[in-house]
Amino acid sequence: MIKIDLSDSPFFDEMLMAEGTHRSHYQAYWQWLQQADQQAVQRKKEEAALLFHRVGITFNVYGEDDGAERLIPFDSVPRIIPASEWQMLDQGIRQRVQALNAFLHDIYHDQKILKAGIVPAEQVLANDQYQPCMQGIDLHRDTYAHIAGTDMVRGGDGEYYVLEDNLRTPSGVSYMMENRKMMMRLYPELFAEQRIAPVSRYPSHLLQTLRESTPVNDPTVVVLTPGRFNSAYFEHSFLAQQMGVELVESVDLFVKDGAVFMRTTAGPCKIDVIYRRIDDAFLDPLAFRADSMLGVPGLLSVYRAGGVVLANAIGTGVADDKSIYPYVPEMIRYYLAEDPILNNVPTWQCRKESDLSFVLANLEKMVVKEVHGAGGYGMLIGPTASKAEIERFRELLHARPENYIAQETLALSTCPTFVGNGLAPRHIDLRPFALTGAEIRLVPGGLTRVALAEGSLVVNSSQGGGTKDTWVLEENPTEDDAC
């Protein structure tokens, strides 16, 4: 028998309601849980860790001296989403990605939204992620963010909120897929009892999206990785293998006669689409950082001339910068003439004097983030911070207010998670992945990340977070669907 923490909690719990009753979409899993054996579950947890290590599903934490590869902890209690709820999320994410691509095309062309004063011009044009070299460059289908990851959280009111957009080189989809394969291997009986939407189509959707990013017939696609020391190298190699395309590093590519070529044993092979997992600054040492050993000299000139497609496009980072995030609802209204389906987390821009005053007066209640920060670094979580940490951030805000935004500390939803000798609530988020080609494609679900430390709100793997499988229950599955 598995011990379940049924104590009252101020947070919205994905599985449990008041007095320990379960939500209806967890019915089949709840019945299984009542009969599950704690020791058997623990053995399967150990088996999963061993299998993940054998496959090489590891990551590195930058800045740590030991340089050791680590497993991202995997929790076998799924996060389950009913079909009607997913339909709303799916529509909201499609709307958001469409508006963000329209925004990127606009700021690199006519800049109508800046001239209209809806987004302050200095927030864009002076942004470190804005790339003047992209001004006036026409991209196929006007698509900049071919792959997008949208981070979602559910608040104490039960409503979903968008926490941030990831448009540069969003990662984590390999863990989504491997989590599903692991759950099917460990607990096949759970999939026999329920109609769970598949995620296995993601690689074919990704390849189709990349092929649709160019007008070239039968294009040659590659995945460009910084190399095996990158924290997401497993994902780079995984996606290349799943799509059946070459995984390349900068030494494998060269520029000649206005095109990009790959070195092969059969001679040079022209490349049409590069799914790059390298940041803008390192892509071309002739155009960006001269000390970069990760990029391809001359790549930018070929790209600007339309000789190769980069996914995602250079300069997409300006649209997922945290200083631009507050304006996304207005982008949706401006470009699509629609009200946002998904709301932002209420956000204060510290560059504004009135917002800064409010944040400073309520610092112990706020989450403060660097506008260019990522990975859970450079953050203050007021309610759990020490007095010294709060005072340090107060000094930082006084010194460079434009470098920070602040948000309400949401009561992030929880999901029961295996800890110690039973189940206890842990905070989670959700990252669905949207692919934009001839159309926008999403596989149902996404990567659920979980903050394993009790009371923690930080789900990032670099900060000790883990992952869960995400199940979207189907209402009317097709006969050929398989998980």
mmCIF file of C-alpha atoms in Angstrom, residues 49 67 70 92 112 135 184 206 269 294 327 331 334 354 363 365 411 414 463-464 466 478:
data_model
loop_
_atom_site.group_PDB
_atom_site.id
_atom_site.type_symbol
_atom_site.label_atom_id
_atom_site.label_comp_id
_atom_site.label_asym_id
_atom_site.label_seq_id
_atom_site.Cartn_x
_atom_site.Cartn_y
_atom_site.Cartn_z
ATOM 1 C CA ALA A 49 17.153 5.388 -13.389
ATOM 2 C CA GLY A 67 31.700 18.350 -14.871
ATOM 3 C CA ARG A 70 23.617 13.820 -14.192
ATOM 4 C CA GLY A 92 -4.146 29.317 -26.762
ATOM 5 C CA LYS A 112 4.251 49.001 -37.306
ATOM 6 C CA GLN A 135 16.316 43.912 -40.900
ATOM 7 C CA MET A 184 4.872 2.357 -21.185
ATOM 8 C CA LEU A 206 9.515 18.246 -36.584
ATOM 9 C CA CYS A 269 26.731 17.730 -49.773
ATOM 10 C CA LEU A 294 31.103 26.540 -32.585
ATOM 11 C CA TYR A 327 3.364 42.901 -24.298
ATOM 12 C CA MET A 331 0.493 41.591 -29.805
ATOM 13 C CA TYR A 334 -2.875 43.933 -32.627
ATOM 14 C CA SER A 354 5.837 53.328 -10.529
ATOM 15 C CA LEU A 363 9.969 42.545 -2.442
ATOM 16 C CA LYS A 365 6.237 38.764 -1.809
ATOM 17 C CA ALA A 411 0.556 29.411 -5.809
ATOM 18 C CA THR A 414 0.998 20.557 -7.222
ATOM 19 C CA GLN A 463 18.242 23.628 -9.860
ATOM 20 C CA GLY A 464 17.376 20.096 -8.765
ATOM 21 C CA GLY A 466 12.732 16.462 -12.143
ATOM 22 C CA THR A 478 -8.627 7.061 -34.018
#
